[in-house]
PDB file of C-alpha atoms in Angstrom:
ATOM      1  CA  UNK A   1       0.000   0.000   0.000  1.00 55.00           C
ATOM      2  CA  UNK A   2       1.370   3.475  -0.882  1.00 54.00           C
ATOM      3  CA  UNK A   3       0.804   7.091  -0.336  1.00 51.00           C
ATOM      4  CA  UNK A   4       1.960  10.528  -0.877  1.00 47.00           C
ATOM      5  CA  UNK A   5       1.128  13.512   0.021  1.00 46.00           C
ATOM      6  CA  UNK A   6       2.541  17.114   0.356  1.00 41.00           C
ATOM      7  CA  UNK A   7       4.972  17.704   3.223  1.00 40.00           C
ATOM      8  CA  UNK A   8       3.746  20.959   6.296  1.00 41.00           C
ATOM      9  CA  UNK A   9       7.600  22.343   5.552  1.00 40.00           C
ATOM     10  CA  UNK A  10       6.451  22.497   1.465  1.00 41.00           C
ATOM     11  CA  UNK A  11      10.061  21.671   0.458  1.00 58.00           C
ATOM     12  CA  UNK A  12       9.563  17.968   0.672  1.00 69.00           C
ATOM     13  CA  UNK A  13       7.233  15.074  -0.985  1.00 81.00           C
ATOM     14  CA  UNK A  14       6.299  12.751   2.230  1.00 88.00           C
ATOM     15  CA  UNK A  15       5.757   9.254   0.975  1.00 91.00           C
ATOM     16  CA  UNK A  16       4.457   6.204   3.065  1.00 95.00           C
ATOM     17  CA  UNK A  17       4.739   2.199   2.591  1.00 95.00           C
ATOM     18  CA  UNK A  18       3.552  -0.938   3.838  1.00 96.00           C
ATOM     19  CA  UNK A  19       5.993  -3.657   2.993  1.00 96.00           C
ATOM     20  CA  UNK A  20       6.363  -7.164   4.578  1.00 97.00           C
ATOM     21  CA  UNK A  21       9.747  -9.418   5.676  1.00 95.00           C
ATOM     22  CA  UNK A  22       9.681 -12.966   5.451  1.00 95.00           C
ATOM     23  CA  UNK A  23      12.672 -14.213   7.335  1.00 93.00           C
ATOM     24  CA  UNK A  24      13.800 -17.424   7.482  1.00 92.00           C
ATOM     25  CA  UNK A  25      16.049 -18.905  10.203  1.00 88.00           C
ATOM     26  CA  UNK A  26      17.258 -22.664   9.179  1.00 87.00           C
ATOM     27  CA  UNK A  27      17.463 -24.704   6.256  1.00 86.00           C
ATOM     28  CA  UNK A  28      17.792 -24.394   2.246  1.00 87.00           C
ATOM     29  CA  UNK A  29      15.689 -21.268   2.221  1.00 89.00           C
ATOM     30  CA  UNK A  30      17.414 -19.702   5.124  1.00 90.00           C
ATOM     31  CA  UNK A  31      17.461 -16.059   4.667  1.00 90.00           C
ATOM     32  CA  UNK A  32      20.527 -15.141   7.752  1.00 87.00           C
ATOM     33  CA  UNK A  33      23.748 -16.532   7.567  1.00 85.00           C
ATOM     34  CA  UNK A  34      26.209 -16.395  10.665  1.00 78.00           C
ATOM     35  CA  UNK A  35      29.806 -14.807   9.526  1.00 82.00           C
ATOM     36  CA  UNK A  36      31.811 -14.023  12.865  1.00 79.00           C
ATOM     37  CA  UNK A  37      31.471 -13.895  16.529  1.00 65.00           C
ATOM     38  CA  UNK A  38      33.540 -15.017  19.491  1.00 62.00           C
ATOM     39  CA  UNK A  39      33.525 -18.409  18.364  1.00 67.00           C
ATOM     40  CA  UNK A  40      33.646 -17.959  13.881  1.00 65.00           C
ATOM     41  CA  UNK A  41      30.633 -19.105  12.312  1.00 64.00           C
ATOM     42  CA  UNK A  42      29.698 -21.729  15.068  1.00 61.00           C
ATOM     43  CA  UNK A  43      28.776 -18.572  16.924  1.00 62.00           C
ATOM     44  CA  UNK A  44      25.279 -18.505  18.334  1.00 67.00           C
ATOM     45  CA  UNK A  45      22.681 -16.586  16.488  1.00 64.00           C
ATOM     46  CA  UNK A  46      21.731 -14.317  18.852  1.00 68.00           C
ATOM     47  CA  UNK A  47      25.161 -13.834  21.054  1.00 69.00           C
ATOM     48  CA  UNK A  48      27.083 -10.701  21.480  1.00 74.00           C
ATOM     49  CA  UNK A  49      28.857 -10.147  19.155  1.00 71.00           C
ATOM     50  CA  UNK A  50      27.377 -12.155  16.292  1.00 78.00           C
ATOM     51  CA  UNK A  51      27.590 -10.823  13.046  1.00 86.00           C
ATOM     52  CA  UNK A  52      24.979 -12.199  10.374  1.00 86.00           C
ATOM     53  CA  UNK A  53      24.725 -11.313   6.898  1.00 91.00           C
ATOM     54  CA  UNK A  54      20.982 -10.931   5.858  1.00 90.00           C
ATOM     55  CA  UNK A  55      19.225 -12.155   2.726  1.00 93.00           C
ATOM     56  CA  UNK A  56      14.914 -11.304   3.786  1.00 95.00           C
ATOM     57  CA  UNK A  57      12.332 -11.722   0.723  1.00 95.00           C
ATOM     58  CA  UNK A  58       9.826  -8.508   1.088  1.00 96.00           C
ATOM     59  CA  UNK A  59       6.797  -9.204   0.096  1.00 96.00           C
ATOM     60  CA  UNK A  60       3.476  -7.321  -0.495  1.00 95.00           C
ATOM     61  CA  UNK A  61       1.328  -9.037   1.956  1.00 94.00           C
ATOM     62  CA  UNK A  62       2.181 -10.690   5.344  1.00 95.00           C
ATOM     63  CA  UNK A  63       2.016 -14.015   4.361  1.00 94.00           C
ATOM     64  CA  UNK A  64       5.421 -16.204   3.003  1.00 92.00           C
ATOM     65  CA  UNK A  65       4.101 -17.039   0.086  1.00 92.00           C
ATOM     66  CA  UNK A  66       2.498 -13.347  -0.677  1.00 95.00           C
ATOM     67  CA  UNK A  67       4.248 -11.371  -3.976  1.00 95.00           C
ATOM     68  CA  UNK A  68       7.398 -11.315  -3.813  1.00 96.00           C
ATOM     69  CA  UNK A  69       8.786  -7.461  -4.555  1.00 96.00           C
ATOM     70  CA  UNK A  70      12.130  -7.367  -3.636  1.00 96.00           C
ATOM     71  CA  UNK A  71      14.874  -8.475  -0.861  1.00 97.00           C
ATOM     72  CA  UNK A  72      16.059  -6.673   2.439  1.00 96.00           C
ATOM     73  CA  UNK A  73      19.927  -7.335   2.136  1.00 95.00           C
ATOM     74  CA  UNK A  74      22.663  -6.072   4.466  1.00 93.00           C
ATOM     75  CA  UNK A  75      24.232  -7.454   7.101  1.00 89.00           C
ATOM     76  CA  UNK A  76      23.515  -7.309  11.589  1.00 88.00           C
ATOM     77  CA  UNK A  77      25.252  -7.198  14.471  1.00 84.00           C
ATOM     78  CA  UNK A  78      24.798  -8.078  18.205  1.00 80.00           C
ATOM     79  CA  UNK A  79      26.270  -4.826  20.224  1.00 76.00           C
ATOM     80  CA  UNK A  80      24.541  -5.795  23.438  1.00 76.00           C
ATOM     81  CA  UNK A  81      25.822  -8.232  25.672  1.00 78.00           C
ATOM     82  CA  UNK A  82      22.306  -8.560  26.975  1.00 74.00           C
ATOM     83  CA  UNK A  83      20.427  -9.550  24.359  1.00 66.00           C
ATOM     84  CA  UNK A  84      18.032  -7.205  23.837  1.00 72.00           C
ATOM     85  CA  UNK A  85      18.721  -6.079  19.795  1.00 80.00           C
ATOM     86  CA  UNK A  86      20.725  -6.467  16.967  1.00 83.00           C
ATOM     87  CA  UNK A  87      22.068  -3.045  15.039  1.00 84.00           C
ATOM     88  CA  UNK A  88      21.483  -3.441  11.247  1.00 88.00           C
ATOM     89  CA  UNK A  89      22.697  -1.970   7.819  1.00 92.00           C
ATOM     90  CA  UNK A  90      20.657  -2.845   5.101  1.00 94.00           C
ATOM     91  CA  UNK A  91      19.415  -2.062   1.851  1.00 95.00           C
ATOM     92  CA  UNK A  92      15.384  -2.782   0.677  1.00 96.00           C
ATOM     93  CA  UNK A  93      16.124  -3.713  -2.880  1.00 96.00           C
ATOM     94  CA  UNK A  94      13.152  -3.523  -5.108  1.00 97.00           C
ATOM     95  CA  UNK A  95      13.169  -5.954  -7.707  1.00 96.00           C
ATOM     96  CA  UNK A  96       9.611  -5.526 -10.000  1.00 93.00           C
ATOM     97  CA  UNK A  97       7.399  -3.127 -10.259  1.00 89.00           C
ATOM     98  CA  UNK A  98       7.403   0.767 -11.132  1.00 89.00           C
ATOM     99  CA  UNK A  99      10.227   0.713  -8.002  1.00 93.00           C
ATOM    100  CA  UNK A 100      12.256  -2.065  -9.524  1.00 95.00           C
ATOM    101  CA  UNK A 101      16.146  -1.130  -9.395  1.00 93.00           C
ATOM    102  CA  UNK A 102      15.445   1.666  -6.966  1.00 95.00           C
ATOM    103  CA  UNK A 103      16.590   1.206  -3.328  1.00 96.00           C
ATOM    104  CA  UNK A 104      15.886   2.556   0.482  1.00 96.00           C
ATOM    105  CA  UNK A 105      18.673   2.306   3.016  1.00 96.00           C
ATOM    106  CA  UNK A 106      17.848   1.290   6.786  1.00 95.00           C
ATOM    107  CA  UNK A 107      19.856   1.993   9.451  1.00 92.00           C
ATOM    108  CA  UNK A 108      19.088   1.342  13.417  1.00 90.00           C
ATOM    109  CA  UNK A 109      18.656  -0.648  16.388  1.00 86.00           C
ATOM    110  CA  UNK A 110      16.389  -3.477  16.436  1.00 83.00           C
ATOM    111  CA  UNK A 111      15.579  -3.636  19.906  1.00 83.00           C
ATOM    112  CA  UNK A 112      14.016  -7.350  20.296  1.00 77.00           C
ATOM    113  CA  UNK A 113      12.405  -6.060  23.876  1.00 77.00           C
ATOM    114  CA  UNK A 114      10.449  -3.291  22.195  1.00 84.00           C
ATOM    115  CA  UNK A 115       6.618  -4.629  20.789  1.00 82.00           C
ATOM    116  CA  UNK A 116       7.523  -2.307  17.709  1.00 90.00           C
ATOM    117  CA  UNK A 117      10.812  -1.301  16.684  1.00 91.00           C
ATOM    118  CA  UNK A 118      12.029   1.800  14.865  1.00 93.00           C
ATOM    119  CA  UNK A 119      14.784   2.479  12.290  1.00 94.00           C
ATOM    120  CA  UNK A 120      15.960   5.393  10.213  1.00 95.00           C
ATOM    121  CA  UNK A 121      15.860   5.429   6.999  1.00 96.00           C
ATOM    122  CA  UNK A 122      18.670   7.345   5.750  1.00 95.00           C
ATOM    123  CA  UNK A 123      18.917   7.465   2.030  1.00 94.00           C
ATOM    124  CA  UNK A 124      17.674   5.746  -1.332  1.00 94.00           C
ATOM    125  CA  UNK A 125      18.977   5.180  -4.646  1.00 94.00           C
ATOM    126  CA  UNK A 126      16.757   5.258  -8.309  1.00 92.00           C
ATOM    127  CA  UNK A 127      13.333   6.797  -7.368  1.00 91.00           C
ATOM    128  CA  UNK A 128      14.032   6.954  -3.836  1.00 93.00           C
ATOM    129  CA  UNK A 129      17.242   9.072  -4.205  1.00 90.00           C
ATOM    130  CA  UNK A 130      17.740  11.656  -0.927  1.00 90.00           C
ATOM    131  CA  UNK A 131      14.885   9.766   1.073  1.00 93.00           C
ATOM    132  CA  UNK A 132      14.808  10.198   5.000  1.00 94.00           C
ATOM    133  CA  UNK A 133      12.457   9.047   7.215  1.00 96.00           C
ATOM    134  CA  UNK A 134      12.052   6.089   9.364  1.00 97.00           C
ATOM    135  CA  UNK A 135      10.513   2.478   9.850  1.00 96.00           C
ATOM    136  CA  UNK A 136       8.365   1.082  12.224  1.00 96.00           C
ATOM    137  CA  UNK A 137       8.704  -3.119  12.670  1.00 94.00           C
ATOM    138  CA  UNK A 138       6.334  -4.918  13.932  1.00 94.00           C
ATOM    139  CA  UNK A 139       6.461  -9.267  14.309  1.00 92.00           C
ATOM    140  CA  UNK A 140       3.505 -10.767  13.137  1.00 93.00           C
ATOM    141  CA  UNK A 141       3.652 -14.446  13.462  1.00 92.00           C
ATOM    142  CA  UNK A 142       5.966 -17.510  12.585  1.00 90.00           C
ATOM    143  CA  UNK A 143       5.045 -20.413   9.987  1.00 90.00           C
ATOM    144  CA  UNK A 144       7.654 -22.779  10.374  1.00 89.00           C
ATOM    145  CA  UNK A 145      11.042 -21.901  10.338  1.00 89.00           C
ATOM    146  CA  UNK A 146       9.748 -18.205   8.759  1.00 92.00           C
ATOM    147  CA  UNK A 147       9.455 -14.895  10.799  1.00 91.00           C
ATOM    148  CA  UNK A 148       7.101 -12.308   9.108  1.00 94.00           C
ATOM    149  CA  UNK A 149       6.943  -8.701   9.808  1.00 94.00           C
ATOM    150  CA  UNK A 150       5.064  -5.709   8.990  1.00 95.00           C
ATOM    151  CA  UNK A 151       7.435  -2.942   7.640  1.00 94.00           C
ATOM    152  CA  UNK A 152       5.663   0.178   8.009  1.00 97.00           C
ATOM    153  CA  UNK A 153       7.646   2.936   5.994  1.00 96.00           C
ATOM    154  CA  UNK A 154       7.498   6.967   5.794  1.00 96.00           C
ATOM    155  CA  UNK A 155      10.025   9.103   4.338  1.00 95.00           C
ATOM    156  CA  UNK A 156      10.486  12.195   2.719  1.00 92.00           C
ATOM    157  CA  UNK A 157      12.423  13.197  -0.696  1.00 88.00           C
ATOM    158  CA  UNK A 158      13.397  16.999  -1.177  1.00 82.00           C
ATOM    159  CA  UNK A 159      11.550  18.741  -4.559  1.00 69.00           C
ATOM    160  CA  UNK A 160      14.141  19.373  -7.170  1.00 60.00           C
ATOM    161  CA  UNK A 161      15.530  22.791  -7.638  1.00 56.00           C
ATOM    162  CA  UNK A 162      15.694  24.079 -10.781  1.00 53.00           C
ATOM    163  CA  UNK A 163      19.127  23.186 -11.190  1.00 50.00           C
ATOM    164  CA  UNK A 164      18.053  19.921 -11.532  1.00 57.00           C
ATOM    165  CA  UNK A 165      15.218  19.926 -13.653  1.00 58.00           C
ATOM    166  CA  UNK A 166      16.705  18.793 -16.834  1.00 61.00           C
ATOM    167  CA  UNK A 167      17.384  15.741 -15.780  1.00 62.00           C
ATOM    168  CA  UNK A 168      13.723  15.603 -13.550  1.00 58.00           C
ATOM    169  CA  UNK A 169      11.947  16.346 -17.191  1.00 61.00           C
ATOM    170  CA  UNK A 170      14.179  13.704 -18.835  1.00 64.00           C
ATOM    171  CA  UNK A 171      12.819  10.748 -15.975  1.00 62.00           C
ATOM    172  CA  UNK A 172       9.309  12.611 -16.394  1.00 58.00           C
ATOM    173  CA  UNK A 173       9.284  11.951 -20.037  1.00 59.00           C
ATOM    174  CA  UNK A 174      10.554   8.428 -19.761  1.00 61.00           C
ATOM    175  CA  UNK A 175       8.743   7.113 -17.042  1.00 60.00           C
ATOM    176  CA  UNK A 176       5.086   9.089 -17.052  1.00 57.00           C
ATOM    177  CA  UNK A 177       2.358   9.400 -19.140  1.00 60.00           C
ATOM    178  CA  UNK A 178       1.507  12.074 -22.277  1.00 56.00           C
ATOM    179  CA  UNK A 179      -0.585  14.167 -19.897  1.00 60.00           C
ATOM    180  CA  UNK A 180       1.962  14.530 -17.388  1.00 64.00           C
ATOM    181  CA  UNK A 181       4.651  15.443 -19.825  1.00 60.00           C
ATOM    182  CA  UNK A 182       2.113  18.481 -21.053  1.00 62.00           C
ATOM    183  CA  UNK A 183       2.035  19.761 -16.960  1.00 65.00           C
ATOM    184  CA  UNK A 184       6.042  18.962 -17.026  1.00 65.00           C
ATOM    185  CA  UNK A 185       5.929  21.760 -20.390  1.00 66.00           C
ATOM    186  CA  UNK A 186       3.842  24.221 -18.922  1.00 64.00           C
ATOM    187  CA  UNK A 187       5.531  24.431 -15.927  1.00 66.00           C
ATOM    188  CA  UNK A 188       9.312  24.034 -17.549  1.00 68.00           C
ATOM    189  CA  UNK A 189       7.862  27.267 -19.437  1.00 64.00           C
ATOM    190  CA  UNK A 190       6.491  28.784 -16.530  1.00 66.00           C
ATOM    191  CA  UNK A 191       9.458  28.761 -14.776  1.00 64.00           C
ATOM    192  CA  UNK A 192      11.700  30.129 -17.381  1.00 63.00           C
ATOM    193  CA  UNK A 193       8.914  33.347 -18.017  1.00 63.00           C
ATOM    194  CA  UNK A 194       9.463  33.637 -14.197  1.00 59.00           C
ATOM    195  CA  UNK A 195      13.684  33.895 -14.367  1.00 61.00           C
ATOM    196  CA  UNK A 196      13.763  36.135 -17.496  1.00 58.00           C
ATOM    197  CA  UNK A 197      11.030  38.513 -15.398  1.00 54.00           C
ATOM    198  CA  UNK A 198      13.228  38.169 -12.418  1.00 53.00           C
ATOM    199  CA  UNK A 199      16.867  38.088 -13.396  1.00 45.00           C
ATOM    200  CA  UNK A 200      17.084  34.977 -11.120  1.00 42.00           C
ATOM    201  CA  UNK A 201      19.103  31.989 -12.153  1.00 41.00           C
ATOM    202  CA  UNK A 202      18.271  29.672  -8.794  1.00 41.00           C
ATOM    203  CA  UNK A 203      15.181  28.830  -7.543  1.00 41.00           C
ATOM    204  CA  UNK A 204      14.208  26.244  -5.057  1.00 41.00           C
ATOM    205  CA  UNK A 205      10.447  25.112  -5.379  1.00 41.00           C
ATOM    206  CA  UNK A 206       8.453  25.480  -2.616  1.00 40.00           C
ATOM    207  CA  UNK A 207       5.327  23.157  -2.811  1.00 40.00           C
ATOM    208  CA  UNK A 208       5.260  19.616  -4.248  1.00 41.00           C
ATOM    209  CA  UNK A 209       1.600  20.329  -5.770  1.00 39.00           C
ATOM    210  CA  UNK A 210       2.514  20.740  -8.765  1.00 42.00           C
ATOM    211  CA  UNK A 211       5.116  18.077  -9.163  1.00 42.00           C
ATOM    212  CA  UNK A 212       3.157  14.588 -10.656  1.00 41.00           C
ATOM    213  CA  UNK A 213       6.268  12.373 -10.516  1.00 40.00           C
ATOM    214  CA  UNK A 214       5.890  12.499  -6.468  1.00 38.00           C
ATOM    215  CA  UNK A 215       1.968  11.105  -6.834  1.00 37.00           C
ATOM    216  CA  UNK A 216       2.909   7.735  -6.877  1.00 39.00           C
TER     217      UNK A 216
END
């Protein structure tokens, strides 16, 4: 489920995501991989300082055998000699879709003890490029050896100045529809009426209304 809306500082797109993590702990599917620890790979899963390498299918619905839209790779690490969280670094990797090839970093502390977690979210790559925000985790249930979570996701993306609009009207023209590249046209001329009224040569937009590529 998505959303998007216009952001109260009108300098930003805010953008919101429901996204699901299957995560499976033991056998041929297993989606976490042990790679160091006090003891090498025989560490234990879950003992300080444990460091597993993460593979997680993300799905669009809770259930492990939902559509499959992408995988949460990166790796984790137990910091906490009392078990209470791992800290990760990982990337959401979309992989179909309008999103596919585009990316969302997460960053944080996933604090087992807490009944919902939160991470940042501290950049993006593709159509996610400059995104900040954070995640909220929430365990759902376990079928067999497979965790599932609920990933919800909100992050903002900055509106393009007008340095960089060439290259916003080039993805706009590639990626949207005939109608949206007639707005993109009026505007591109709008804007450059504006400058040669002004003498201005930077301007930073400062409401996302206008902007179709953000209504996702």
């Amino acid at each position: 489920m998505l959303s998007s809306s216009s952001s109260n500082l009108a300098v930003a797109s805010e953008m919101n995501m429901v996204l699901y993590l299957q995560e499976t702990l033991s056998g041929v599917d297993a989606t976490i991989q042990t790679v160091a620890g006090v003891n090498g790979t025989s560490s234990g899963l879950l003992a300080f300082g444990t460091v597993n390498v993460i593979d997680h299918v993300v799905t669009e619905g809770p259930l492990p055998s939902s559509k499959v839209l992408g995988r949460m790779q990166g790796f984790e690490a137990r910091p906490d000699p009392k078990n209470t969280g791992f800290h990760m670094f990982s990337s959401i990797i979309f992989q179909t879709g309008k999103y596919n090839g585009s990316s969302l970093e997460i960053q944080g502390t996933n604090r087992f003890s807490l009944p919902q977690r939160e991470v940042s979210v501290v950049g993006g790559t593709g159509r996610f490029r400059y995104a900040h925000g954070y995640a909220l985790l929430d365990f759902l249930h376990k079928t067999g050896q497979t965790l599932s979570f609920k990933f919800n996701i909100t992050f903002r993306q900055p509106i393009p100045t007008i340095l960089h609009f060439k290259q916003y009207k080039r993805n706009v023209i590639k990626n949207k529809s005939i109608q949206t590249q007639l707005v993109t046209l009026v505007v591109e001329v709008s804007w450059k009426l504006w400058l040669s009224y002004n003498s201005c040569h930077y301007v930073t937009l400062l409401s996302s209304s206008i902007f179709p590529i953000y209504s996702w």
